[in-house]
Amino acid sequence: MAQFTKKAIMDAFIELISERAFDKITVKDIVTRCGINRNTFYYYFEDIYALVDEIFRTETQKIIGSETDYVSLQEAFLKGIEFAAIHKQAIFHIYKSISREQVEDYLNKVTYNNVLLFIKKETADIDAPEDDREFLAKFYTHALVGLLIEWLGSDMKGEPIEFISRLGVLFDGNIRYSLSKKQAKP
Amino acid sequence: MAQFTKKAIMDAFIELISERAFDKITVKDIVTRCGINRNTFYYYFEDIYALVDEIFRTETQKIIGSETDYVSLQEAFLKGIEFAAIHKQAIFHIYKSISREQVEDYLNKVTYNNVLLFIKKETADIDAPEDDREFLAKFYTHALVGLLIEWLGSDMKGEPIEFISRLGVLFDGNIRYSLSKKQAKP
DNA sequence: GGGGAGTGTGCGAAATTCGCACACTCCCCG
DNA sequence: CGGGGAGTGTGCGAATTTCGCACACTCCCC
């Protein structure tokens, strides 16, 4: 019940997708790589898409569920972009050949969660409704993910660190200001 | 039949032994760490000593079986000692609390194999009996392993690279000389 | 239009993993 | 000294997982 096999299948796919495009990967390739029976694959996954789905879900969970306590949002994003840079090939292959939608959805979820967490921490002392924080988080999420997607589209040119430093000026002070300004209205 | 579980058990032990001494590690610790039933452990291993044994055997095989094609013997040993430095804690705990014999045996086998391989390559053109090459390999193996054991005993003080560079002068030219000298006798 | 490669499914058999129970040792503590 | 707790190793049978084999189906290429 420890399902090491399931993990092995997922790892094998992650390996393969960083080597070649999705349409060049068969179920047989996957099971051969981890030395198991083809039927065992189908025991765990309905098909190869279900596998990709599960990988996205668990990878997202790894980040969302980790409750990482970053000092700044920039730092958090740097980590994220570094991760993206390391898995450049894999992300690129998935993005190009499987599901742009899924990649965007993944980035949105992960980003939104981190942004919201950060905003809540930064503005804990300001008495504003939750809705406002969530709206603010959505705003920044779309901005960031949009930039990330562009970065993906341009074959990830440029260093992550530069990308991040440019974001700096947009964040510092802005979030607190946005929230308290709305609050001052009535 | 892919036995991912067995590997997980071995990995868990390697993790644990790098954290604390052998006599502080129970079977329960191991199975808890990889989330399996205690009986599953006994399905694969007779006891914890059999596990250690197997780990030594497979780790040895990884190196011996890899037929690594090093340019020089020094380079090969540097790799080995770097490996030892990385797994410092684990090797140290095993060496101190389980089986000095097993560690020495492990080092001897791995070292002998690498040395013999190197000697054969270096002296392929010299017409000497295999016995002579094997004797020469044993000689150098004991010398090197002795130094390694001393290094282990002294808590692995000093940088691996220094250790290796000192060996350099002992090797260059010496091996060919030793073998051809014997050959010139009759 | 036939063959090769890949997919997805349906078995039953084999292998693996699990939970539970038991006997045994060791060691600590009152 | 005696009991209790923690760890070990074993013996099941049940549950789960993995495998091998067979089959129907699609797609594509020659």
PDB file of C-alpha atoms in Angstrom, chain B residues 64 77 106-119 130-131 133-141 145:
ATOM      1  CA  ILE B  64      32.680  -2.421  -9.440  1.00  0.00           C
ATOM      2  CA  PHE B  77      40.336   7.584  -6.118  1.00  0.00           C
ATOM      3  CA  TYR B 106      33.999  -2.990   1.028  1.00  0.00           C
ATOM      4  CA  LEU B 107      36.847  -0.583   0.524  1.00  0.00           C
ATOM      5  CA  ASN B 108      39.220  -3.409  -0.357  1.00  0.00           C
ATOM      6  CA  LYS B 109      36.972  -4.885  -2.998  1.00  0.00           C
ATOM      7  CA  VAL B 110      36.165  -1.589  -4.626  1.00  0.00           C
ATOM      8  CA  THR B 111      39.735  -0.406  -4.488  1.00  0.00           C
ATOM      9  CA  TYR B 112      41.272  -3.643  -5.720  1.00  0.00           C
ATOM     10  CA  ASN B 113      38.961  -3.742  -8.667  1.00  0.00           C
ATOM     11  CA  ASN B 114      39.735  -0.202  -9.713  1.00  0.00           C
ATOM     12  CA  VAL B 115      43.443  -0.640  -9.221  1.00  0.00           C
ATOM     13  CA  LEU B 116      43.549  -3.870 -11.207  1.00  0.00           C
ATOM     14  CA  LEU B 117      41.551  -2.331 -14.017  1.00  0.00           C
ATOM     15  CA  PHE B 118      43.914   0.592 -14.147  1.00  0.00           C
ATOM     16  CA  ILE B 119      47.041  -1.552 -14.053  1.00  0.00           C
ATOM     17  CA  GLU B 130      48.412 -12.099 -14.815  1.00  0.00           C
ATOM     18  CA  ASP B 131      49.624 -13.141 -11.382  1.00  0.00           C
ATOM     19  CA  ARG B 133      49.490  -7.764 -12.175  1.00  0.00           C
ATOM     20  CA  GLU B 134      47.227  -9.115  -9.459  1.00  0.00           C
ATOM     21  CA  PHE B 135      50.006  -9.063  -6.916  1.00  0.00           C
ATOM     22  CA  LEU B 136      50.845  -5.495  -7.834  1.00  0.00           C
ATOM     23  CA  ALA B 137      47.178  -4.569  -7.540  1.00  0.00           C
ATOM     24  CA  LYS B 138      47.008  -6.128  -4.082  1.00  0.00           C
ATOM     25  CA  PHE B 139      50.072  -4.232  -3.000  1.00  0.00           C
ATOM     26  CA  TYR B 140      48.664  -0.871  -4.001  1.00  0.00           C
ATOM     27  CA  THR B 141      45.222  -1.755  -2.687  1.00  0.00           C
ATOM     28  CA  VAL B 145      42.941   1.206   1.874  1.00  0.00           C
TER      29      VAL B 145
END
